[in-house]
Each structure stands twice: as structure tokens, then as C-alpha cells.
mmCIF file with all atom_site columns, C-alpha atoms in Angstrom:
data_model
loop_
_atom_site.group_PDB
_atom_site.id
_atom_site.type_symbol
_atom_site.label_atom_id
_atom_site.label_alt_id
_atom_site.label_comp_id
_atom_site.label_asym_id
_atom_site.label_entity_id
_atom_site.label_seq_id
_atom_site.pdbx_PDB_ins_code
_atom_site.Cartn_x
_atom_site.Cartn_y
_atom_site.Cartn_z
_atom_site.occupancy
_atom_site.B_iso_or_equiv
_atom_site.pdbx_formal_charge
_atom_site.auth_seq_id
_atom_site.auth_comp_id
_atom_site.auth_asym_id
_atom_site.auth_atom_id
_atom_site.pdbx_PDB_model_num
ATOM 1   C CA . GLY E 1 1   ? 19.442 -11.147 79.742 1.00 53.00 ? 153 GLY E CA 1
ATOM 2   C CA . ALA E 1 2   ? 18.317 -8.012  78.014 1.00 78.00 ? 154 ALA E CA 1
ATOM 3   C CA . GLY E 1 3   ? 21.728 -6.533  77.344 1.00 93.00 ? 155 GLY E CA 1
ATOM 4   C CA . VAL E 1 4   ? 25.309 -7.471  76.525 1.00 96.00 ? 156 VAL E CA 1
ATOM 5   C CA . SER E 1 5   ? 26.893 -9.207  79.487 1.00 97.00 ? 157 SER E CA 1
ATOM 6   C CA . GLN E 1 6   ? 30.636 -9.304  80.153 1.00 98.00 ? 158 GLN E CA 1
ATOM 7   C CA . THR E 1 7   ? 32.448 -11.349 82.751 1.00 97.00 ? 159 THR E CA 1
ATOM 8   C CA . PRO E 1 8   ? 34.345 -10.830 84.882 1.00 98.00 ? 160 PRO E CA 1
ATOM 9   C CA . SER E 1 9   ? 33.688 -7.144  85.576 1.00 97.00 ? 161 SER E CA 1
ATOM 10  C CA . ASN E 1 10  ? 37.173 -6.811  87.027 1.00 97.00 ? 162 ASN E CA 1
ATOM 11  C CA . LYS E 1 11  ? 40.284 -8.909  86.550 1.00 98.00 ? 163 LYS E CA 1
ATOM 12  C CA . VAL E 1 12  ? 43.677 -8.436  88.173 1.00 98.00 ? 164 VAL E CA 1
ATOM 13  C CA . THR E 1 13  ? 46.480 -10.598 86.843 1.00 98.00 ? 165 THR E CA 1
ATOM 14  C CA . GLU E 1 14  ? 50.218 -10.789 87.101 1.00 98.00 ? 166 GLU E CA 1
ATOM 15  C CA . LYS E 1 15  ? 52.471 -9.844  84.222 1.00 98.00 ? 167 LYS E CA 1
ATOM 16  C CA . GLY E 1 16  ? 53.092 -12.842 81.997 1.00 98.00 ? 168 GLY E CA 1
ATOM 17  C CA . LYS E 1 17  ? 49.870 -14.655 82.873 1.00 98.00 ? 169 LYS E CA 1
ATOM 18  C CA . TYR E 1 18  ? 47.106 -15.723 80.487 1.00 98.00 ? 170 TYR E CA 1
ATOM 19  C CA . VAL E 1 19  ? 43.599 -14.263 80.752 1.00 98.00 ? 171 VAL E CA 1
ATOM 20  C CA . GLU E 1 20  ? 40.224 -14.898 79.150 1.00 98.00 ? 172 GLU E CA 1
ATOM 21  C CA . LEU E 1 21  ? 37.441 -12.339 78.981 1.00 98.00 ? 173 LEU E CA 1
ATOM 22  C CA . ARG E 1 22  ? 33.904 -13.444 78.154 1.00 98.00 ? 174 ARG E CA 1
ATOM 23  C CA . CYS E 1 23  ? 31.117 -11.698 76.270 1.00 98.00 ? 175 CYS E CA 1
ATOM 24  C CA . ASP E 1 24  ? 27.468 -12.765 76.070 1.00 98.00 ? 176 ASP E CA 1
ATOM 25  C CA . PRO E 1 25  ? 25.812 -10.736 73.301 1.00 96.00 ? 177 PRO E CA 1
ATOM 26  C CA . ILE E 1 26  ? 22.159 -9.849  73.037 1.00 95.00 ? 178 ILE E CA 1
ATOM 27  C CA . SER E 1 27  ? 20.243 -12.941 71.947 1.00 93.00 ? 179 SER E CA 1
ATOM 28  C CA . GLY E 1 28  ? 19.914 -13.152 68.180 1.00 90.00 ? 180 GLY E CA 1
ATOM 29  C CA . HIS E 1 29  ? 22.608 -10.598 67.418 1.00 92.00 ? 181 HIS E CA 1
ATOM 30  C CA . THR E 1 30  ? 24.880 -11.941 64.699 1.00 91.00 ? 182 THR E CA 1
ATOM 31  C CA . ALA E 1 31  ? 27.527 -9.221  64.845 1.00 92.00 ? 183 ALA E CA 1
ATOM 32  C CA . LEU E 1 32  ? 29.903 -8.965  67.802 1.00 94.00 ? 184 LEU E CA 1
ATOM 33  C CA . TYR E 1 33  ? 32.721 -6.506  68.417 1.00 95.00 ? 185 TYR E CA 1
ATOM 34  C CA . TRP E 1 34  ? 35.571 -6.175  70.898 1.00 97.00 ? 186 TRP E CA 1
ATOM 35  C CA . TYR E 1 35  ? 36.992 -2.765  71.755 1.00 97.00 ? 187 TYR E CA 1
ATOM 36  C CA . ARG E 1 36  ? 39.656 -1.624  74.199 1.00 98.00 ? 188 ARG E CA 1
ATOM 37  C CA . GLN E 1 37  ? 39.365 1.613   76.143 1.00 97.00 ? 189 GLN E CA 1
ATOM 38  C CA . SER E 1 38  ? 42.339 3.149   77.893 1.00 95.00 ? 190 SER E CA 1
ATOM 39  C CA . LEU E 1 39  ? 41.839 5.715   80.630 1.00 92.00 ? 191 LEU E CA 1
ATOM 40  C CA . GLY E 1 40  ? 40.575 9.016   79.258 1.00 91.00 ? 192 GLY E CA 1
ATOM 41  C CA . GLN E 1 41  ? 40.321 7.737   75.687 1.00 94.00 ? 193 GLN E CA 1
ATOM 42  C CA . GLY E 1 42  ? 37.610 6.591   73.332 1.00 95.00 ? 194 GLY E CA 1
ATOM 43  C CA . PRO E 1 43  ? 37.132 2.896   72.629 1.00 96.00 ? 195 PRO E CA 1
ATOM 44  C CA . GLU E 1 44  ? 39.516 1.424   70.032 1.00 97.00 ? 196 GLU E CA 1
ATOM 45  C CA . PHE E 1 45  ? 38.439 -1.386  67.741 1.00 96.00 ? 197 PHE E CA 1
ATOM 46  C CA . LEU E 1 46  ? 40.015 -4.803  68.176 1.00 97.00 ? 198 LEU E CA 1
ATOM 47  C CA . ILE E 1 47  ? 37.992 -7.402  66.257 1.00 96.00 ? 199 ILE E CA 1
ATOM 48  C CA . TYR E 1 48  ? 34.603 -7.935  64.605 1.00 93.00 ? 200 TYR E CA 1
ATOM 49  C CA . PHE E 1 49  ? 32.713 -11.223 64.223 1.00 94.00 ? 201 PHE E CA 1
ATOM 50  C CA . GLN E 1 50  ? 29.865 -11.887 61.841 1.00 91.00 ? 202 GLN E CA 1
ATOM 51  C CA . GLY E 1 51  ? 28.475 -15.188 63.054 1.00 90.00 ? 203 GLY E CA 1
ATOM 52  C CA . THR E 1 52  ? 31.309 -17.543 63.945 1.00 92.00 ? 204 THR E CA 1
ATOM 53  C CA . GLY E 1 53  ? 33.965 -15.998 61.748 1.00 90.00 ? 205 GLY E CA 1
ATOM 54  C CA . ALA E 1 54  ? 36.250 -13.068 62.449 1.00 90.00 ? 206 ALA E CA 1
ATOM 55  C CA . ALA E 1 55  ? 35.382 -10.707 59.591 1.00 88.00 ? 207 ALA E CA 1
ATOM 56  C CA . ASP E 1 56  ? 37.903 -8.060  60.634 1.00 91.00 ? 208 ASP E CA 1
ATOM 57  C CA . ASP E 1 57  ? 40.723 -8.560  63.152 1.00 94.00 ? 209 ASP E CA 1
ATOM 58  C CA . SER E 1 58  ? 42.782 -5.598  62.015 1.00 93.00 ? 210 SER E CA 1
ATOM 59  C CA . GLY E 1 59  ? 42.653 -3.964  65.445 1.00 94.00 ? 211 GLY E CA 1
ATOM 60  C CA . LEU E 1 60  ? 44.328 -6.751  67.387 1.00 97.00 ? 212 LEU E CA 1
ATOM 61  C CA . PRO E 1 61  ? 47.616 -5.193  68.534 1.00 95.00 ? 213 PRO E CA 1
ATOM 62  C CA . ASN E 1 62  ? 49.801 -8.315  68.247 1.00 95.00 ? 214 ASN E CA 1
ATOM 63  C CA . ASP E 1 63  ? 49.702 -12.090 68.239 1.00 95.00 ? 215 ASP E CA 1
ATOM 64  C CA . ARG E 1 64  ? 49.271 -12.275 72.019 1.00 98.00 ? 216 ARG E CA 1
ATOM 65  C CA . PHE E 1 65  ? 45.635 -11.322 71.455 1.00 98.00 ? 217 PHE E CA 1
ATOM 66  C CA . PHE E 1 66  ? 43.118 -13.796 70.072 1.00 97.00 ? 218 PHE E CA 1
ATOM 67  C CA . ALA E 1 67  ? 39.338 -14.058 70.086 1.00 97.00 ? 219 ALA E CA 1
ATOM 68  C CA . VAL E 1 68  ? 36.888 -16.826 69.291 1.00 97.00 ? 220 VAL E CA 1
ATOM 69  C CA . ARG E 1 69  ? 33.156 -17.197 68.833 1.00 96.00 ? 221 ARG E CA 1
ATOM 70  C CA . PRO E 1 70  ? 32.738 -20.915 68.132 1.00 95.00 ? 222 PRO E CA 1
ATOM 71  C CA . GLU E 1 71  ? 28.932 -21.118 68.068 1.00 93.00 ? 223 GLU E CA 1
ATOM 72  C CA . GLY E 1 72  ? 28.120 -17.645 66.861 1.00 91.00 ? 224 GLY E CA 1
ATOM 73  C CA . SER E 1 73  ? 26.964 -16.424 70.251 1.00 95.00 ? 225 SER E CA 1
ATOM 74  C CA . VAL E 1 74  ? 29.335 -16.160 73.240 1.00 97.00 ? 226 VAL E CA 1
ATOM 75  C CA . SER E 1 75  ? 32.792 -14.803 72.487 1.00 98.00 ? 227 SER E CA 1
ATOM 76  C CA . THR E 1 76  ? 36.032 -15.060 74.422 1.00 98.00 ? 228 THR E CA 1
ATOM 77  C CA . LEU E 1 77  ? 38.938 -12.635 74.136 1.00 98.00 ? 229 LEU E CA 1
ATOM 78  C CA . LYS E 1 78  ? 42.196 -14.329 75.074 1.00 98.00 ? 230 LYS E CA 1
ATOM 79  C CA . ILE E 1 79  ? 45.405 -12.527 75.999 1.00 98.00 ? 231 ILE E CA 1
ATOM 80  C CA . GLN E 1 80  ? 48.644 -14.462 76.396 1.00 98.00 ? 232 GLN E CA 1
ATOM 81  C CA . ARG E 1 81  ? 51.743 -13.338 78.294 1.00 98.00 ? 233 ARG E CA 1
ATOM 82  C CA . THR E 1 82  ? 50.006 -10.237 79.588 1.00 98.00 ? 234 THR E CA 1
ATOM 83  C CA . GLU E 1 83  ? 51.942 -6.989  79.851 1.00 97.00 ? 235 GLU E CA 1
ATOM 84  C CA . ARG E 1 84  ? 51.286 -3.941  82.014 1.00 97.00 ? 236 ARG E CA 1
ATOM 85  C CA . GLY E 1 85  ? 50.376 -2.028  78.845 1.00 96.00 ? 237 GLY E CA 1
ATOM 86  C CA . ASP E 1 86  ? 47.435 -4.382  78.331 1.00 98.00 ? 238 ASP E CA 1
ATOM 87  C CA . SER E 1 87  ? 45.707 -2.787  81.328 1.00 98.00 ? 239 SER E CA 1
ATOM 88  C CA . ALA E 1 88  ? 42.477 -1.213  80.073 1.00 98.00 ? 240 ALA E CA 1
ATOM 89  C CA . VAL E 1 89  ? 38.729 -1.704  79.964 1.00 97.00 ? 241 VAL E CA 1
ATOM 90  C CA . TYR E 1 90  ? 37.763 -4.283  77.357 1.00 98.00 ? 242 TYR E CA 1
ATOM 91  C CA . LEU E 1 91  ? 34.345 -3.620  75.886 1.00 98.00 ? 243 LEU E CA 1
ATOM 92  C CA . CYS E 1 92  ? 32.133 -5.953  73.924 1.00 97.00 ? 244 CYS E CA 1
ATOM 93  C CA . ALA E 1 93  ? 29.272 -4.824  71.681 1.00 95.00 ? 245 ALA E CA 1
ATOM 94  C CA . SER E 1 94  ? 26.702 -6.613  69.556 1.00 93.00 ? 246 SER E CA 1
ATOM 95  C CA . SER E 1 95  ? 24.248 -5.676  66.824 1.00 90.00 ? 247 SER E CA 1
ATOM 96  C CA . PRO E 1 96  ? 21.572 -7.576  64.885 1.00 86.00 ? 248 PRO E CA 1
ATOM 97  C CA . THR E 1 97  ? 23.715 -7.447  61.765 1.00 75.00 ? 249 THR E CA 1
ATOM 98  C CA . GLY E 1 98  ? 26.959 -5.703  60.949 1.00 59.00 ? 250 GLY E CA 1
ATOM 99  C CA . ALA E 1 99  ? 25.569 -3.123  58.598 1.00 62.00 ? 251 ALA E CA 1
ATOM 100 C CA . ARG E 1 100 ? 23.000 -0.384  59.136 1.00 62.00 ? 252 ARG E CA 1
ATOM 101 C CA . THR E 1 101 ? 22.263 -1.238  62.749 1.00 75.00 ? 253 THR E CA 1
ATOM 102 C CA . GLU E 1 102 ? 23.166 0.129   66.124 1.00 84.00 ? 254 GLU E CA 1
ATOM 103 C CA . ALA E 1 103 ? 25.843 -1.443  68.306 1.00 88.00 ? 255 ALA E CA 1
ATOM 104 C CA . PHE E 1 104 ? 25.003 -2.018  71.974 1.00 92.00 ? 256 PHE E CA 1
ATOM 105 C CA . PHE E 1 105 ? 27.816 -2.210  74.495 1.00 95.00 ? 257 PHE E CA 1
ATOM 106 C CA . GLY E 1 106 ? 28.323 -4.237  77.626 1.00 97.00 ? 258 GLY E CA 1
ATOM 107 C CA . GLN E 1 107 ? 29.645 -2.741  80.849 1.00 96.00 ? 259 GLN E CA 1
ATOM 108 C CA . GLY E 1 108 ? 33.184 -3.859  80.107 1.00 97.00 ? 260 GLY E CA 1
ATOM 109 C CA . THR E 1 109 ? 35.873 -5.849  81.878 1.00 98.00 ? 261 THR E CA 1
ATOM 110 C CA . ARG E 1 110 ? 38.508 -3.801  83.648 1.00 97.00 ? 262 ARG E CA 1
ATOM 111 C CA . LEU E 1 111 ? 41.808 -5.636  83.250 1.00 98.00 ? 263 LEU E CA 1
ATOM 112 C CA . THR E 1 112 ? 44.712 -4.677  85.470 1.00 98.00 ? 264 THR E CA 1
ATOM 113 C CA . VAL E 1 113 ? 48.103 -6.271  84.895 1.00 98.00 ? 265 VAL E CA 1
ATOM 114 C CA . VAL E 1 114 ? 50.429 -5.891  87.867 1.00 97.00 ? 266 VAL E CA 1
ATOM 115 C CA . GLY O 2 1   ? 41.808 5.023   57.675 1.00 81.00 ? 205 GLY O CA 1
ATOM 116 C CA . GLU O 2 2   ? 39.148 7.019   59.432 1.00 86.00 ? 206 GLU O CA 1
ATOM 117 C CA . ASN O 2 3   ? 40.124 9.626   62.024 1.00 93.00 ? 207 ASN O CA 1
ATOM 118 C CA . VAL O 2 4   ? 37.584 11.321  64.289 1.00 97.00 ? 208 VAL O CA 1
ATOM 119 C CA . GLU O 2 5   ? 38.398 14.480  66.207 1.00 97.00 ? 209 GLU O CA 1
ATOM 120 C CA . GLN O 2 6   ? 36.149 15.641  69.046 1.00 98.00 ? 210 GLN O CA 1
ATOM 121 C CA . HIS O 2 7   ? 35.961 19.011  70.819 1.00 97.00 ? 211 HIS O CA 1
ATOM 122 C CA . PRO O 2 8   ? 35.942 20.193  73.497 1.00 98.00 ? 212 PRO O CA 1
ATOM 123 C CA . SER O 2 9   ? 37.550 17.630  75.779 1.00 97.00 ? 213 SER O CA 1
ATOM 124 C CA . THR O 2 10  ? 35.744 19.114  78.782 1.00 98.00 ? 214 THR O CA 1
ATOM 125 C CA . LEU O 2 11  ? 32.607 21.217  78.956 1.00 98.00 ? 215 LEU O CA 1
ATOM 126 C CA . SER O 2 12  ? 30.905 22.759  81.951 1.00 98.00 ? 216 SER O CA 1
ATOM 127 C CA . VAL O 2 13  ? 27.457 24.374  81.681 1.00 97.00 ? 217 VAL O CA 1
ATOM 128 C CA . GLN O 2 14  ? 24.830 25.666  84.055 1.00 98.00 ? 218 GLN O CA 1
ATOM 129 C CA . GLU O 2 15  ? 21.769 23.536  84.549 1.00 98.00 ? 219 GLU O CA 1
ATOM 130 C CA . GLY O 2 16  ? 19.117 24.534  82.056 1.00 97.00 ? 220 GLY O CA 1
ATOM 131 C CA . ASP O 2 17  ? 21.599 25.865  79.497 1.00 98.00 ? 221 ASP O CA 1
ATOM 132 C CA . SER O 2 18  ? 22.499 24.137  76.239 1.00 98.00 ? 222 SER O CA 1
ATOM 133 C CA . ALA O 2 19  ? 25.607 22.089  75.493 1.00 98.00 ? 223 ALA O CA 1
ATOM 134 C CA . VAL O 2 20  ? 27.177 21.518  72.084 1.00 98.00 ? 224 VAL O CA 1
ATOM 135 C CA . ILE O 2 21  ? 29.868 18.967  71.248 1.00 98.00 ? 225 ILE O CA 1
ATOM 136 C CA . LYS O 2 22  ? 31.505 18.882  67.824 1.00 98.00 ? 226 LYS O CA 1
ATOM 137 C CA . CYS O 2 23  ? 33.233 16.169  65.826 1.00 98.00 ? 227 CYS O CA 1
ATOM 138 C CA . THR O 2 24  ? 35.022 16.059  62.492 1.00 98.00 ? 228 THR O CA 1
ATOM 139 C CA . TYR O 2 25  ? 35.834 12.966  60.458 1.00 97.00 ? 229 TYR O CA 1
ATOM 140 C CA . SER O 2 26  ? 38.254 12.299  57.654 1.00 95.00 ? 230 SER O CA 1
ATOM 141 C CA . ASP O 2 27  ? 36.800 9.408   55.611 1.00 91.00 ? 231 ASP O CA 1
ATOM 142 C CA . SER O 2 28  ? 34.238 10.615  53.086 1.00 90.00 ? 232 SER O CA 1
ATOM 143 C CA . ALA O 2 29  ? 32.929 7.031   52.841 1.00 89.00 ? 233 ALA O CA 1
ATOM 144 C CA . SER O 2 30  ? 31.661 7.156   56.426 1.00 91.00 ? 234 SER O CA 1
ATOM 145 C CA . ASN O 2 31  ? 27.888 7.400   56.521 1.00 90.00 ? 235 ASN O CA 1
ATOM 146 C CA . TYR O 2 32  ? 26.777 6.396   60.019 1.00 91.00 ? 236 TYR O CA 1
ATOM 147 C CA . PHE O 2 33  ? 27.422 8.648   63.017 1.00 94.00 ? 237 PHE O CA 1
ATOM 148 C CA . PRO O 2 34  ? 26.313 7.556   66.511 1.00 94.00 ? 238 PRO O CA 1
ATOM 149 C CA . TRP O 2 35  ? 26.729 9.362   69.809 1.00 97.00 ? 239 TRP O CA 1
ATOM 150 C CA . TYR O 2 36  ? 27.340 7.475   73.048 1.00 97.00 ? 240 TYR O CA 1
ATOM 151 C CA . LYS O 2 37  ? 27.038 8.525   76.678 1.00 98.00 ? 241 LYS O CA 1
ATOM 152 C CA . GLN O 2 38  ? 29.310 6.817   79.171 1.00 97.00 ? 242 GLN O CA 1
ATOM 153 C CA . GLU O 2 39  ? 28.844 7.071   82.906 1.00 96.00 ? 243 GLU O CA 1
ATOM 154 C CA . LEU O 2 40  ? 31.530 6.111   85.377 1.00 92.00 ? 244 LEU O CA 1
ATOM 155 C CA . GLY O 2 41  ? 32.097 2.359   85.491 1.00 89.00 ? 245 GLY O CA 1
ATOM 156 C CA . LYS O 2 42  ? 29.630 1.631   82.713 1.00 93.00 ? 246 LYS O CA 1
ATOM 157 C CA . GLY O 2 43  ? 29.793 0.831   79.041 1.00 94.00 ? 247 GLY O CA 1
ATOM 158 C CA . PRO O 2 44  ? 28.905 3.378   76.361 1.00 96.00 ? 248 PRO O CA 1
ATOM 159 C CA . GLN O 2 45  ? 25.162 3.834   75.851 1.00 95.00 ? 249 GLN O CA 1
ATOM 160 C CA . LEU O 2 46  ? 23.805 4.846   72.457 1.00 94.00 ? 250 LEU O CA 1
ATOM 161 C CA . ILE O 2 47  ? 21.788 8.051   72.800 1.00 96.00 ? 251 ILE O CA 1
ATOM 162 C CA . ILE O 2 48  ? 21.229 9.135   69.201 1.00 96.00 ? 252 ILE O CA 1
ATOM 163 C CA . ASP O 2 49  ? 22.578 8.422   65.745 1.00 93.00 ? 253 ASP O CA 1
ATOM 164 C CA . ILE O 2 50  ? 22.339 9.894   62.267 1.00 93.00 ? 254 ILE O CA 1
ATOM 165 C CA . ARG O 2 51  ? 22.866 8.487   58.800 1.00 89.00 ? 255 ARG O CA 1
ATOM 166 C CA . SER O 2 52  ? 24.274 10.436  55.922 1.00 83.00 ? 256 SER O CA 1
ATOM 167 C CA . ASN O 2 53  ? 21.001 10.784  54.056 1.00 82.00 ? 257 ASN O CA 1
ATOM 168 C CA . VAL O 2 54  ? 19.666 13.285  56.622 1.00 83.00 ? 258 VAL O CA 1
ATOM 169 C CA . GLY O 2 55  ? 21.064 16.529  57.948 1.00 91.00 ? 259 GLY O CA 1
ATOM 170 C CA . GLU O 2 56  ? 19.439 16.642  61.366 1.00 94.00 ? 260 GLU O CA 1
ATOM 171 C CA . LYS O 2 57  ? 17.738 14.347  63.835 1.00 94.00 ? 261 LYS O CA 1
ATOM 172 C CA . LYS O 2 58  ? 16.064 15.194  67.115 1.00 96.00 ? 262 LYS O CA 1
ATOM 173 C CA . ASP O 2 59  ? 14.935 13.153  70.095 1.00 95.00 ? 263 ASP O CA 1
ATOM 174 C CA . GLN O 2 60  ? 13.409 15.225  72.891 1.00 96.00 ? 264 GLN O CA 1
ATOM 175 C CA . ARG O 2 61  ? 16.236 17.356  74.360 1.00 97.00 ? 265 ARG O CA 1
ATOM 176 C CA . ILE O 2 62  ? 18.923 15.819  72.161 1.00 98.00 ? 266 ILE O CA 1
ATOM 177 C CA . ALA O 2 63  ? 19.642 16.657  68.535 1.00 98.00 ? 267 ALA O CA 1
ATOM 178 C CA . VAL O 2 64  ? 22.405 15.812  66.103 1.00 98.00 ? 268 VAL O CA 1
ATOM 179 C CA . THR O 2 65  ? 23.336 17.731  62.960 1.00 97.00 ? 269 THR O CA 1
ATOM 180 C CA . LEU O 2 66  ? 25.488 16.494  60.082 1.00 96.00 ? 270 LEU O CA 1
ATOM 181 C CA . ASN O 2 67  ? 27.330 18.454  57.416 1.00 95.00 ? 271 ASN O CA 1
ATOM 182 C CA . LYS O 2 68  ? 28.699 15.921  54.934 1.00 93.00 ? 272 LYS O CA 1
ATOM 183 C CA . THR O 2 69  ? 30.386 18.525  52.784 1.00 93.00 ? 273 THR O CA 1
ATOM 184 C CA . ALA O 2 70  ? 32.425 19.827  55.697 1.00 94.00 ? 274 ALA O CA 1
ATOM 185 C CA . LYS O 2 71  ? 32.662 16.360  57.266 1.00 95.00 ? 275 LYS O CA 1
ATOM 186 C CA . HIS O 2 72  ? 31.526 17.405  60.691 1.00 95.00 ? 276 HIS O CA 1
ATOM 187 C CA . PHE O 2 73  ? 28.646 16.558  62.998 1.00 97.00 ? 277 PHE O CA 1
ATOM 188 C CA . SER O 2 74  ? 27.480 17.946  66.325 1.00 98.00 ? 278 SER O CA 1
ATOM 189 C CA . LEU O 2 75  ? 25.506 16.915  69.391 1.00 98.00 ? 279 LEU O CA 1
ATOM 190 C CA . HIS O 2 76  ? 23.162 19.455  70.933 1.00 98.00 ? 280 HIS O CA 1
ATOM 191 C CA . ILE O 2 77  ? 21.643 18.982  74.377 1.00 98.00 ? 281 ILE O CA 1
ATOM 192 C CA . THR O 2 78  ? 19.058 21.557  75.446 1.00 98.00 ? 282 THR O CA 1
ATOM 193 C CA . GLU O 2 79  ? 17.670 22.279  78.914 1.00 98.00 ? 283 GLU O CA 1
ATOM 194 C CA . THR O 2 80  ? 20.533 20.371  80.505 1.00 98.00 ? 284 THR O CA 1
ATOM 195 C CA . GLN O 2 81  ? 19.949 18.475  83.734 1.00 97.00 ? 285 GLN O CA 1
ATOM 196 C CA . PRO O 2 82  ? 22.400 17.122  86.346 1.00 96.00 ? 286 PRO O CA 1
ATOM 197 C CA . GLU O 2 83  ? 21.876 13.574  85.042 1.00 96.00 ? 287 GLU O CA 1
ATOM 198 C CA . ASP O 2 84  ? 23.313 14.669  81.688 1.00 98.00 ? 288 ASP O CA 1
ATOM 199 C CA . SER O 2 85  ? 26.739 14.813  83.363 1.00 98.00 ? 289 SER O CA 1
ATOM 200 C CA . ALA O 2 86  ? 28.857 12.075  81.756 1.00 98.00 ? 290 ALA O CA 1
ATOM 201 C CA . VAL O 2 87  ? 31.477 11.495  79.066 1.00 98.00 ? 291 VAL O CA 1
ATOM 202 C CA . TYR O 2 88  ? 30.104 11.703  75.534 1.00 98.00 ? 292 TYR O CA 1
ATOM 203 C CA . PHE O 2 89  ? 31.705 10.037  72.527 1.00 98.00 ? 293 PHE O CA 1
ATOM 204 C CA . CYS O 2 90  ? 31.033 10.571  68.855 1.00 98.00 ? 294 CYS O CA 1
ATOM 205 C CA . ALA O 2 91  ? 31.865 7.861   66.328 1.00 96.00 ? 295 ALA O CA 1
ATOM 206 C CA . ALA O 2 92  ? 31.861 7.237   62.595 1.00 94.00 ? 296 ALA O CA 1
ATOM 207 C CA . ARG O 2 93  ? 31.476 4.106   60.499 1.00 90.00 ? 297 ARG O CA 1
ATOM 208 C CA . ARG O 2 94  ? 31.293 3.070   56.877 1.00 81.00 ? 298 ARG O CA 1
ATOM 209 C CA . ASN O 2 95  ? 28.195 1.208   55.848 1.00 68.00 ? 299 ASN O CA 1
ATOM 210 C CA . GLN O 2 96  ? 30.098 -1.053  53.501 1.00 61.00 ? 300 GLN O CA 1
ATOM 211 C CA . GLY O 2 97  ? 33.403 -2.744  54.022 1.00 56.00 ? 301 GLY O CA 1
ATOM 212 C CA . ALA O 2 98  ? 34.797 -2.030  57.467 1.00 58.00 ? 302 ALA O CA 1
ATOM 213 C CA . GLN O 2 99  ? 32.110 -2.374  60.123 1.00 76.00 ? 303 GLN O CA 1
ATOM 214 C CA . LYS O 2 100 ? 34.082 -0.941  62.997 1.00 88.00 ? 304 LYS O CA 1
ATOM 215 C CA . LEU O 2 101 ? 33.202 2.270   64.779 1.00 92.00 ? 305 LEU O CA 1
ATOM 216 C CA . VAL O 2 102 ? 35.976 4.851   65.027 1.00 94.00 ? 306 VAL O CA 1
ATOM 217 C CA . PHE O 2 103 ? 35.510 6.953   68.160 1.00 97.00 ? 307 PHE O CA 1
ATOM 218 C CA . GLY O 2 104 ? 36.454 10.464  69.087 1.00 97.00 ? 308 GLY O CA 1
ATOM 219 C CA . GLN O 2 105 ? 38.458 11.137  72.228 1.00 97.00 ? 309 GLN O CA 1
ATOM 220 C CA . GLY O 2 106 ? 35.422 12.014  74.326 1.00 97.00 ? 310 GLY O CA 1
ATOM 221 C CA . THR O 2 107 ? 33.971 15.092  76.035 1.00 98.00 ? 311 THR O CA 1
ATOM 222 C CA . ARG O 2 108 ? 33.486 15.207  79.776 1.00 98.00 ? 312 ARG O CA 1
ATOM 223 C CA . LEU O 2 109 ? 30.282 17.178  80.302 1.00 98.00 ? 313 LEU O CA 1
ATOM 224 C CA . THR O 2 110 ? 29.557 18.614  83.747 1.00 98.00 ? 314 THR O CA 1
ATOM 225 C CA . ILE O 2 111 ? 26.207 20.207  84.525 1.00 97.00 ? 315 ILE O CA 1
ATOM 226 C CA . ASN O 2 112 ? 26.443 22.685  87.387 1.00 95.00 ? 316 ASN O CA 1
ATOM 227 C CA . PRO O 2 113 ? 23.295 23.016  89.529 1.00 90.00 ? 317 PRO O CA 1
#
């Protein structure tokens, strides 16, 4: 596709369950980012990949959150033992490289933990 | 770390008038400043950006100005139209080191017909 694709668009899960959120970046983009956006707030950085490696994971809130990008393209954000406070829109963005280039966002996955 | 403050949080203007949104940043090492427009249920869309080596950039009805000394930058939308109604976010990023964007809190812009 032409843009960043995120699936699912909506996810409702019960407290304590495990969830995976998927991001398909723009083809050829080596940099990939995950952000979290709470209602009425700006996006907050979670993790940044350059290729297959996590170059900066300083935004992950705790060890229940983990992300992978095994082949340098698709990325999966994994959340274990979900809590109601994890409810938010999770946004993925990609750019051709990390530096000096624009980041393009997907439409996000709205996660609701009940 | 970087902190970005954005004002106002809400802005209502008459169609055809201009709208201005202002942001300040704290990290003097930041040198890339994008603006995003977010419509309901969608991801942020890049509308314009500016790098620290220029003071102003314009694209049709949209312009951004940057004052590095004062560490603030602004978005100007002229001849506003109903389709400009959305939430706008400013952001800042270092070119070296940390690659993450730090966003402001957002401005909900409403264009009144």
C-alpha cells in the first residue's frame, strides 16, 4: 500500500490479557516508530527501530511492553497483562531514514482494556 | 529532555480569517519542527515542517515561522476553510542522537462558516 498500515483498527481486550498490534510501514522505509496517544493528548514516543534493531526504547512504560521488527519491515507491539490504563490509540510511523526525513503515521489502533 | 508547549488548546475562527497556533520548546539542540493535522479517527498527517537553518516556510495557505533564539515556532493558516477544522500538533526533534518526535498537547481548531 501507499501508506503506513496498522491492524487491527480497533481492539477490545479484557484486563490481564495479552495483545499484539501490527504495523506495516511504507515500503523501503528503514525507520519505524511507535507512539501512544491518550484522549486529548499529543502522541508520546514509545520505541524507535532503525532496521531490525531497537535504537531507542526509552519510551516503553514498563516491561509489559515489547516490540519487534525481525525482518526490518513489519513491526509488532506486544503488551502483556494488559491494564485499563493501557487504553489508548497506538500509532505507528515510518520514515526513509531516522535523520532529516519526515515521519508518516498510520491511522492507529484503538486499544480498549475492559 | 525536550518539552514542547502548545497554545491555545482550542481556537475558533470565522471562515476566511487567519488562525495562528504557537509552540515553545526547551531543548536548544532541537532543529526539526513539523506540524501535523489530525482528523477524528485518523492518524496525524504532516502538513508542513521547518528546519533550524531557515526562519520561515510557506506552502499555499500554510506558513510556519521559527525563532531559534526565543525557542518558539508558529503555524499560520490564512483564508481558513471548513475543511481546516481538525486538531493540530506541533513537534520538535533533534537531528542527531534521539530520533523521537516530542509533541505539543494539540490545538483543536474550529472554522465557523
